[in-house]
Amino acid sequence: MTDAYLVGAGQSDYGSFPDESYRSLFATAYENTLDAVPEGIDPDRIDEAFVGTLGVGGRQLGLSGPAVTEHVGLHGVPTTRVENACAASGYAVRQAVQAVKSGMADVVLAGGVEIMTDASGDAVRYWLGVSGETEWERLSGTTFSGVYAQMASAHMREHGTTKEQLSHVAVKNHSNGAKNPHAQLGFECTLEDAMNAPTVADPLTLYHCCPTTDGAATALIVSEDVVDEFTDDPIRVAGVGASSDRVGLFQRDTYSGVPASKRAADEAYEMADRSAADLDFAEVHDCFAIAELMAYEDIGLCERGEAGEYIESGATKMDGEMPVNTSGGLKSKGHPIGATGAGQVVEAYKQLSGQAGDRQLDDPAVGLTHNVGGSGGAAVVHVFEREQEVEQ
Amino acid sequence: MTDAYLVGAGQSDYGSFPDESYRSLFATAYENTLDAVPEGIDPDRIDEAFVGTLGVGGRQLGLSGPAVTEHVGLHGVPTTRVENACAASGYAVRQAVQAVKSGMADVVLAGGVEIMTDASGDAVRYWLGVSGETEWERLSGTTFSGVYAQMASAHMREHGTTKEQLSHVAVKNHSNGAKNPHAQLGFECTLEDAMNAPTVADPLTLYHCCPTTDGAATALIVSEDVVDEFTDDPIRVAGVGASSDRVGLFQRDTYSGVPASKRAADEAYEMADRSAADLDFAEVHDCFAIAELMAYEDIGLCERGEAGEYIESGATKMDGEMPVNTSGGLKSKGHPIGATGAGQVVEAYKQLSGQAGDRQLDDPAVGLTHNVGGSGGAAVVHVFEREQEVEQ
């Protein structure tokens, strides 16, 4: 089986852009991706595309994949929309890896896009809610904030996690996001800001919840046969893992973790012949502060139940032993649903290729991205390795 | 690269089922698929799933893939929803082939489901319309009947195709569907019925349009490493092709053909090292009668412009030289959008494994399925070969 490589990735700004369309945002991410390829790339080389979106807010519910690739001049290129809620474009990247490894494609564009902010509060709730379990969660009025609040409550009860520890997630991610020019909420916040903000769903305050966001992100995955044409410093997709679960939280055995995340991470580590100890950084799915803490445990950065102490220790800060969400994460960078997974890959690409600017880590070689759909009905994990560093 | 094999496929009845849910229909297709595997299969062997749906009518717009696989006990199995409008599950089958060829999975479930009939006329129009180009087609009031009526008009003008020739498609497909116990409109119709039915969008009459349908269909695609465990008479996925195009018809160079279909067919033939002349039968995308005629030309069953004469000659009847839509096609069997592509694969499986009952062809060895999204914004083609027959 051929190996798959990440040779470029880019994103639009994340934020609220009433004058942009889902097509123009996708085009910006696409152009930035082409520009990021070290040796350049002719768009004619792209022979497959996967687009993740929840349906761009109803603007183009069917064929939303071809609708964006045609806009950037790729009509004729097989384009498949993939959707697994907030993990849509994490799965798009995974499909790109499968396409390359299958031998059916050599150069694959994978990404996602969402428009969320130019809608009423009701519409935003609807478009977020549709990824929740319909009969017993959404239609009975449970929001995603409510579902994650239940997870936070369970984690607090079982493991003694505190609201202050949750707030440290916000402080860290805003601190990182303030260094990311693409971030939607690119400002710092204090522990007091996070603790004392209005409650959204107890125990989660406003600063424990990500914003709604417009944005797009894309990446180029290529086969080992052609990677040398595009870069002298290849980044290999060393591991890929995915798993699904009951869509409704109430049907799972645990509320204080995401079993699909653990299975996805285990699979990715096994494929990469790596463990969490080998990572230099991780981008994890922090749609709510509790989600980042659960991710620490699910992907093995710390033991089960110890995530609260782990964030408090500073380990996951930019200068800690295991920086997490250097991009600012979903909390500060923003969460344009269909673009989020690919956006994490953009950060991995920037860190591994030394282009992360003010938030550049010191020569990282191995990074992980972790993307969750809904409250854990789907999860996908990638491990990326900078080959030259790893081989030294 | 490993070859991919089709070892089982099954469907629910197609029709209007107010007492069924999208989950129960999917479960029926899934059970029928497991039952179809000659040597049987333990569901624990399934290590990946792809589900095509347009969002089951809004019932579970996000995570609709995991929502159906969890229902049949496959939670934990990575499940990805793929969507390319009416070609959703044709693409799901293609993704299954890529997954197998990538070496990342050995046994993959691919299928689709849709619920369409328990909605108001407005809602049905909405859920069909969302696959049309939004700004210039859907929001300006163009329906899919309208778009295909424009294609029919163009074909008539350019090639002299007649309303009678269009009507022959309906007569043939209803004749075939009357032999299919799963068909929604399993009754015969006459040329006069088709000619004299009410006009839906001139020149298309009611009999030139497929119905709206509830239903599900699934297939099992496995790697060559494991195929022998499941069957002694393997059916190989010899060729796969896909292409995209401008979502809006008005932006394409031709109205009288579907360029994405031609590109997809050419790619599938090349991969299979086959041509149209090698086929023993084809299931093509006849959402409207004109779509079947265009398909004849796009996949190379006849020359460009000659589809009208070709259908009139009887060549594509059950006892003709190239039987097309022995299942009844979308016209008579029904068109549950997300299930349609997989449903075509069900017919290919039944014909190639000799289980097509009253509509069984005489020992066919090579069959093709052709599935279109929207008015041609996406198309996917598969060529299936019964290995033992082909090798003789």
Short mmCIF file of N, CA and C in Angstrom, two decimals, chain A residues 222-340:
data_model
loop_
_atom_site.label_atom_id
_atom_site.label_comp_id
_atom_site.label_asym_id
_atom_site.label_seq_id
_atom_site.Cartn_x
_atom_site.Cartn_y
_atom_site.Cartn_z
N VAL A 222 -1.37 13.46 -1.04
CA VAL A 222 -0.84 12.87 -2.27
C VAL A 222 -0.19 11.53 -1.99
N SER A 223 0.03 10.78 -3.06
CA SER A 223 0.62 9.45 -2.93
C SER A 223 2.14 9.54 -2.87
N GLU A 224 2.74 8.47 -2.42
CA GLU A 224 4.20 8.47 -2.32
C GLU A 224 4.84 8.50 -3.71
N ASP A 225 4.10 8.08 -4.72
CA ASP A 225 4.65 8.12 -6.08
C ASP A 225 4.94 9.54 -6.55
N VAL A 226 4.17 10.50 -6.08
CA VAL A 226 4.29 11.86 -6.61
C VAL A 226 4.76 12.88 -5.58
N VAL A 227 4.91 12.47 -4.32
CA VAL A 227 5.16 13.47 -3.28
C VAL A 227 6.40 14.30 -3.54
N ASP A 228 7.41 13.69 -4.15
CA ASP A 228 8.67 14.42 -4.37
C ASP A 228 8.51 15.60 -5.32
N GLU A 229 7.46 15.57 -6.14
CA GLU A 229 7.25 16.70 -7.04
C GLU A 229 6.82 17.96 -6.29
N PHE A 230 6.29 17.74 -5.09
CA PHE A 230 5.65 18.87 -4.40
C PHE A 230 6.42 19.39 -3.20
N THR A 231 7.32 18.58 -2.66
CA THR A 231 8.05 19.02 -1.47
C THR A 231 9.31 18.21 -1.28
N ASP A 232 10.30 18.84 -0.65
CA ASP A 232 11.52 18.14 -0.26
C ASP A 232 11.45 17.71 1.21
N ASP A 233 10.39 18.10 1.88
CA ASP A 233 10.30 17.87 3.32
C ASP A 233 8.93 17.25 3.64
N PRO A 234 8.75 16.00 3.22
CA PRO A 234 7.41 15.42 3.24
C PRO A 234 6.86 15.17 4.65
N ILE A 235 5.56 15.39 4.78
CA ILE A 235 4.84 15.11 6.01
C ILE A 235 3.92 13.92 5.73
N ARG A 236 4.17 12.82 6.40
CA ARG A 236 3.46 11.59 6.12
C ARG A 236 2.21 11.49 7.00
N VAL A 237 1.12 10.99 6.41
CA VAL A 237 -0.05 10.65 7.23
C VAL A 237 0.23 9.26 7.78
N ALA A 238 0.84 9.25 8.96
CA ALA A 238 1.35 7.99 9.49
C ALA A 238 0.25 7.11 10.04
N GLY A 239 -0.78 7.74 10.60
CA GLY A 239 -1.85 6.96 11.20
C GLY A 239 -3.21 7.61 10.98
N VAL A 240 -4.20 6.76 10.79
CA VAL A 240 -5.58 7.21 10.62
C VAL A 240 -6.45 6.27 11.44
N GLY A 241 -7.38 6.84 12.20
CA GLY A 241 -8.32 6.00 12.93
C GLY A 241 -9.68 6.65 12.96
N ALA A 242 -10.72 5.83 12.94
CA ALA A 242 -12.08 6.37 12.99
C ALA A 242 -12.97 5.38 13.71
N SER A 243 -13.99 5.90 14.35
CA SER A 243 -14.98 5.02 14.96
C SER A 243 -16.31 5.76 15.09
N SER A 244 -17.36 4.99 15.17
CA SER A 244 -18.69 5.55 15.37
C SER A 244 -19.25 5.05 16.69
N ASP A 245 -20.40 5.58 17.04
CA ASP A 245 -21.04 5.16 18.29
C ASP A 245 -22.52 5.53 18.21
N ARG A 246 -23.25 5.20 19.27
CA ARG A 246 -24.62 5.66 19.38
C ARG A 246 -24.65 7.18 19.20
N VAL A 247 -25.57 7.65 18.37
CA VAL A 247 -25.66 9.09 18.13
C VAL A 247 -26.13 9.80 19.40
N GLY A 248 -27.06 9.20 20.10
CA GLY A 248 -27.57 9.81 21.32
C GLY A 248 -26.70 9.49 22.52
N LEU A 249 -26.30 10.54 23.26
CA LEU A 249 -25.47 10.34 24.45
C LEU A 249 -26.15 9.39 25.43
N PHE A 250 -27.47 9.52 25.55
CA PHE A 250 -28.20 8.74 26.56
C PHE A 250 -28.13 7.24 26.31
N GLN A 251 -27.70 6.85 25.12
CA GLN A 251 -27.62 5.42 24.82
C GLN A 251 -26.23 4.83 25.04
N ARG A 252 -25.30 5.67 25.52
CA ARG A 252 -23.93 5.16 25.71
C ARG A 252 -23.67 4.75 27.15
N ASP A 253 -22.62 3.97 27.33
CA ASP A 253 -22.31 3.46 28.66
C ASP A 253 -21.68 4.50 29.56
N THR A 254 -21.07 5.51 28.97
CA THR A 254 -20.42 6.54 29.79
C THR A 254 -20.80 7.92 29.29
N TYR A 255 -20.90 8.86 30.24
CA TYR A 255 -21.13 10.27 29.90
C TYR A 255 -19.84 11.08 30.05
N SER A 256 -18.81 10.49 30.65
CA SER A 256 -17.63 11.28 31.01
C SER A 256 -16.44 11.02 30.08
N GLY A 257 -16.72 10.43 28.94
CA GLY A 257 -15.68 10.21 27.94
C GLY A 257 -16.36 9.96 26.60
N VAL A 258 -15.55 9.89 25.54
CA VAL A 258 -16.08 9.66 24.20
C VAL A 258 -15.44 8.38 23.66
N PRO A 259 -16.11 7.25 23.85
CA PRO A 259 -15.50 5.97 23.44
C PRO A 259 -15.04 5.95 21.98
N ALA A 260 -15.77 6.63 21.10
CA ALA A 260 -15.35 6.64 19.68
C ALA A 260 -13.99 7.31 19.53
N SER A 261 -13.74 8.34 20.34
CA SER A 261 -12.43 9.02 20.28
C SER A 261 -11.31 8.07 20.68
N LYS A 262 -11.55 7.32 21.74
CA LYS A 262 -10.50 6.40 22.21
C LYS A 262 -10.23 5.34 21.15
N ARG A 263 -11.29 4.78 20.58
CA ARG A 263 -11.09 3.74 19.55
C ARG A 263 -10.37 4.32 18.33
N ALA A 264 -10.76 5.54 17.94
CA ALA A 264 -10.12 6.17 16.76
C ALA A 264 -8.64 6.42 17.04
N ALA A 265 -8.33 6.93 18.24
CA ALA A 265 -6.93 7.22 18.58
C ALA A 265 -6.12 5.93 18.64
N ASP A 266 -6.68 4.92 19.28
CA ASP A 266 -5.95 3.64 19.37
C ASP A 266 -5.62 3.10 17.98
N GLU A 267 -6.59 3.20 17.07
CA GLU A 267 -6.37 2.71 15.71
C GLU A 267 -5.29 3.53 14.99
N ALA A 268 -5.34 4.84 15.18
CA ALA A 268 -4.36 5.71 14.52
C ALA A 268 -2.95 5.45 15.07
N TYR A 269 -2.85 5.31 16.38
CA TYR A 269 -1.53 5.01 16.98
C TYR A 269 -0.99 3.68 16.48
N GLU A 270 -1.88 2.69 16.39
CA GLU A 270 -1.43 1.37 15.96
C GLU A 270 -0.90 1.42 14.52
N MET A 271 -1.66 2.11 13.66
CA MET A 271 -1.23 2.22 12.26
C MET A 271 0.09 2.96 12.15
N ALA A 272 0.27 3.99 13.00
CA ALA A 272 1.50 4.80 12.95
C ALA A 272 2.63 4.16 13.74
N ASP A 273 2.33 3.10 14.47
CA ASP A 273 3.30 2.50 15.40
C ASP A 273 3.84 3.57 16.35
N ARG A 274 2.90 4.31 16.90
CA ARG A 274 3.22 5.42 17.80
C ARG A 274 2.34 5.33 19.03
N SER A 275 2.68 6.12 20.06
CA SER A 275 1.78 6.29 21.20
C SER A 275 1.71 7.77 21.50
N ALA A 276 0.85 8.12 22.44
CA ALA A 276 0.69 9.54 22.79
C ALA A 276 2.04 10.13 23.23
N ALA A 277 2.88 9.32 23.80
CA ALA A 277 4.18 9.82 24.28
C ALA A 277 5.06 10.33 23.15
N ASP A 278 4.77 9.88 21.92
CA ASP A 278 5.60 10.31 20.78
C ASP A 278 5.18 11.65 20.20
N LEU A 279 4.03 12.15 20.63
CA LEU A 279 3.49 13.37 20.02
C LEU A 279 4.26 14.61 20.49
N ASP A 280 4.40 15.57 19.56
CA ASP A 280 4.94 16.87 19.93
C ASP A 280 3.84 17.90 20.14
N PHE A 281 2.66 17.63 19.62
CA PHE A 281 1.51 18.53 19.83
C PHE A 281 0.25 17.82 19.36
N ALA A 282 -0.89 18.38 19.76
CA ALA A 282 -2.17 17.84 19.31
C ALA A 282 -3.17 18.96 19.13
N GLU A 283 -4.00 18.82 18.09
CA GLU A 283 -5.17 19.66 17.92
C GLU A 283 -6.38 18.79 18.26
N VAL A 284 -7.11 19.15 19.32
CA VAL A 284 -8.24 18.32 19.73
C VAL A 284 -9.55 19.10 19.63
N HIS A 285 -10.64 18.36 19.66
CA HIS A 285 -11.97 18.90 19.40
C HIS A 285 -12.56 19.50 20.68
N ASP A 286 -12.36 20.81 20.86
CA ASP A 286 -12.82 21.50 22.07
C ASP A 286 -14.05 22.35 21.80
N CYS A 287 -15.10 21.72 21.27
CA CYS A 287 -16.34 22.47 21.02
C CYS A 287 -16.86 23.06 22.32
N PHE A 288 -16.63 22.34 23.41
CA PHE A 288 -16.89 22.83 24.76
C PHE A 288 -15.66 22.48 25.59
N ALA A 289 -15.43 23.23 26.67
CA ALA A 289 -14.20 23.01 27.46
C ALA A 289 -14.10 21.56 27.92
N ILE A 290 -15.23 20.98 28.31
CA ILE A 290 -15.18 19.60 28.79
C ILE A 290 -14.72 18.65 27.68
N ALA A 291 -15.01 19.00 26.43
CA ALA A 291 -14.61 18.14 25.31
C ALA A 291 -13.09 18.05 25.22
N GLU A 292 -12.40 19.16 25.49
CA GLU A 292 -10.93 19.10 25.44
C GLU A 292 -10.41 18.22 26.58
N LEU A 293 -11.00 18.35 27.76
CA LEU A 293 -10.53 17.52 28.88
C LEU A 293 -10.78 16.03 28.61
N MET A 294 -11.96 15.71 28.09
CA MET A 294 -12.23 14.30 27.75
C MET A 294 -11.25 13.82 26.68
N ALA A 295 -10.92 14.70 25.73
CA ALA A 295 -9.99 14.31 24.66
C ALA A 295 -8.63 13.94 25.24
N TYR A 296 -8.14 14.71 26.24
CA TYR A 296 -6.85 14.37 26.85
C TYR A 296 -6.83 12.91 27.28
N GLU A 297 -7.95 12.49 27.89
CA GLU A 297 -8.00 11.12 28.40
C GLU A 297 -8.22 10.11 27.28
N ASP A 298 -9.10 10.47 26.33
CA ASP A 298 -9.44 9.52 25.26
C ASP A 298 -8.26 9.25 24.33
N ILE A 299 -7.45 10.29 24.07
CA ILE A 299 -6.31 10.06 23.16
C ILE A 299 -5.05 9.73 23.95
N GLY A 300 -5.16 9.64 25.27
CA GLY A 300 -4.06 9.10 26.06
C GLY A 300 -3.00 10.10 26.49
N LEU A 301 -3.31 11.40 26.50
CA LEU A 301 -2.32 12.37 26.97
C LEU A 301 -2.15 12.27 28.48
N CYS A 302 -3.21 11.84 29.17
CA CYS A 302 -3.13 11.62 30.61
C CYS A 302 -4.03 10.44 30.96
N GLU A 303 -4.00 10.01 32.20
CA GLU A 303 -4.83 8.89 32.63
C GLU A 303 -6.30 9.31 32.72
N ARG A 304 -7.17 8.33 32.69
CA ARG A 304 -8.61 8.58 32.85
C ARG A 304 -8.88 9.29 34.17
N GLY A 305 -9.61 10.38 34.10
CA GLY A 305 -9.99 11.10 35.31
C GLY A 305 -9.02 12.18 35.73
N GLU A 306 -7.87 12.26 35.05
CA GLU A 306 -6.83 13.21 35.47
C GLU A 306 -6.71 14.44 34.59
N ALA A 307 -7.66 14.62 33.69
CA ALA A 307 -7.53 15.73 32.74
C ALA A 307 -7.59 17.08 33.44
N GLY A 308 -8.40 17.18 34.49
CA GLY A 308 -8.50 18.45 35.20
C GLY A 308 -7.15 18.88 35.77
N GLU A 309 -6.48 17.94 36.42
CA GLU A 309 -5.15 18.26 36.97
C GLU A 309 -4.15 18.52 35.84
N TYR A 310 -4.34 17.79 34.74
CA TYR A 310 -3.38 17.92 33.62
C TYR A 310 -3.44 19.34 33.03
N ILE A 311 -4.64 19.86 32.79
CA ILE A 311 -4.71 21.23 32.25
C ILE A 311 -4.19 22.22 33.28
N GLU A 312 -4.50 21.97 34.55
CA GLU A 312 -4.07 22.88 35.61
C GLU A 312 -2.55 22.93 35.73
N SER A 313 -1.89 21.82 35.39
CA SER A 313 -0.43 21.75 35.49
C SER A 313 0.28 22.59 34.44
N GLY A 314 -0.47 23.03 33.44
CA GLY A 314 0.16 23.80 32.37
C GLY A 314 0.78 22.95 31.28
N ALA A 315 0.61 21.63 31.39
CA ALA A 315 1.27 20.73 30.43
C ALA A 315 0.86 21.00 28.98
N THR A 316 -0.37 21.46 28.79
CA THR A 316 -0.87 21.60 27.41
C THR A 316 -0.78 23.03 26.90
N LYS A 317 -0.14 23.90 27.68
CA LYS A 317 0.12 25.25 27.19
C LYS A 317 1.14 25.23 26.06
N MET A 318 1.25 26.35 25.38
CA MET A 318 2.18 26.45 24.25
C MET A 318 3.60 26.04 24.66
N ASP A 319 4.01 26.38 25.88
CA ASP A 319 5.37 26.04 26.32
C ASP A 319 5.38 24.81 27.23
N GLY A 320 4.30 24.08 27.28
CA GLY A 320 4.24 22.89 28.13
C GLY A 320 4.82 21.67 27.43
N GLU A 321 4.71 20.53 28.10
CA GLU A 321 5.30 19.31 27.55
C GLU A 321 4.51 18.78 26.36
N MET A 322 3.23 19.14 26.28
CA MET A 322 2.36 18.64 25.21
C MET A 322 1.36 19.73 24.79
N PRO A 323 1.83 20.65 23.96
CA PRO A 323 0.94 21.74 23.58
C PRO A 323 -0.31 21.22 22.86
N VAL A 324 -1.47 21.69 23.30
CA VAL A 324 -2.74 21.29 22.69
C VAL A 324 -3.48 22.53 22.19
N ASN A 325 -3.95 22.43 20.97
CA ASN A 325 -4.71 23.51 20.34
C ASN A 325 -3.91 24.81 20.27
N THR A 326 -2.73 24.69 19.68
CA THR A 326 -1.92 25.89 19.45
C THR A 326 -2.63 26.88 18.53
N SER A 327 -3.55 26.39 17.74
CA SER A 327 -4.30 27.25 16.80
C SER A 327 -5.29 28.15 17.53
N GLY A 328 -5.57 27.82 18.79
CA GLY A 328 -6.67 28.48 19.50
C GLY A 328 -7.85 27.54 19.67
N GLY A 329 -7.82 26.45 18.90
CA GLY A 329 -8.89 25.45 19.03
C GLY A 329 -10.22 25.97 18.55
N LEU A 330 -11.23 25.14 18.68
CA LEU A 330 -12.57 25.55 18.27
C LEU A 330 -13.02 26.74 19.11
N LYS A 331 -12.53 26.82 20.35
CA LYS A 331 -12.96 27.85 21.28
C LYS A 331 -12.61 29.25 20.83
N SER A 332 -11.36 29.44 20.40
CA SER A 332 -10.91 30.79 20.04
C SER A 332 -10.80 30.95 18.52
N LYS A 333 -10.27 29.92 17.86
CA LYS A 333 -10.14 30.02 16.40
C LYS A 333 -11.51 30.01 15.75
N GLY A 334 -12.45 29.24 16.31
CA GLY A 334 -13.80 29.16 15.76
C GLY A 334 -14.13 27.75 15.30
N HIS A 335 -15.42 27.52 15.05
CA HIS A 335 -15.90 26.17 14.73
C HIS A 335 -16.92 26.19 13.58
N PRO A 336 -16.41 26.42 12.35
CA PRO A 336 -17.29 26.31 11.18
C PRO A 336 -17.47 24.82 10.87
N ILE A 337 -18.56 24.26 11.30
CA ILE A 337 -18.69 22.81 11.49
C ILE A 337 -17.97 21.96 10.43
N GLY A 338 -18.39 22.11 9.17
CA GLY A 338 -17.82 21.26 8.13
C GLY A 338 -16.35 21.51 7.87
N ALA A 339 -15.82 22.65 8.29
CA ALA A 339 -14.42 22.98 8.02
C ALA A 339 -13.50 22.59 9.17
N THR A 340 -14.06 22.28 10.32
CA THR A 340 -13.25 22.17 11.53
C THR A 340 -12.17 21.10 11.46
#
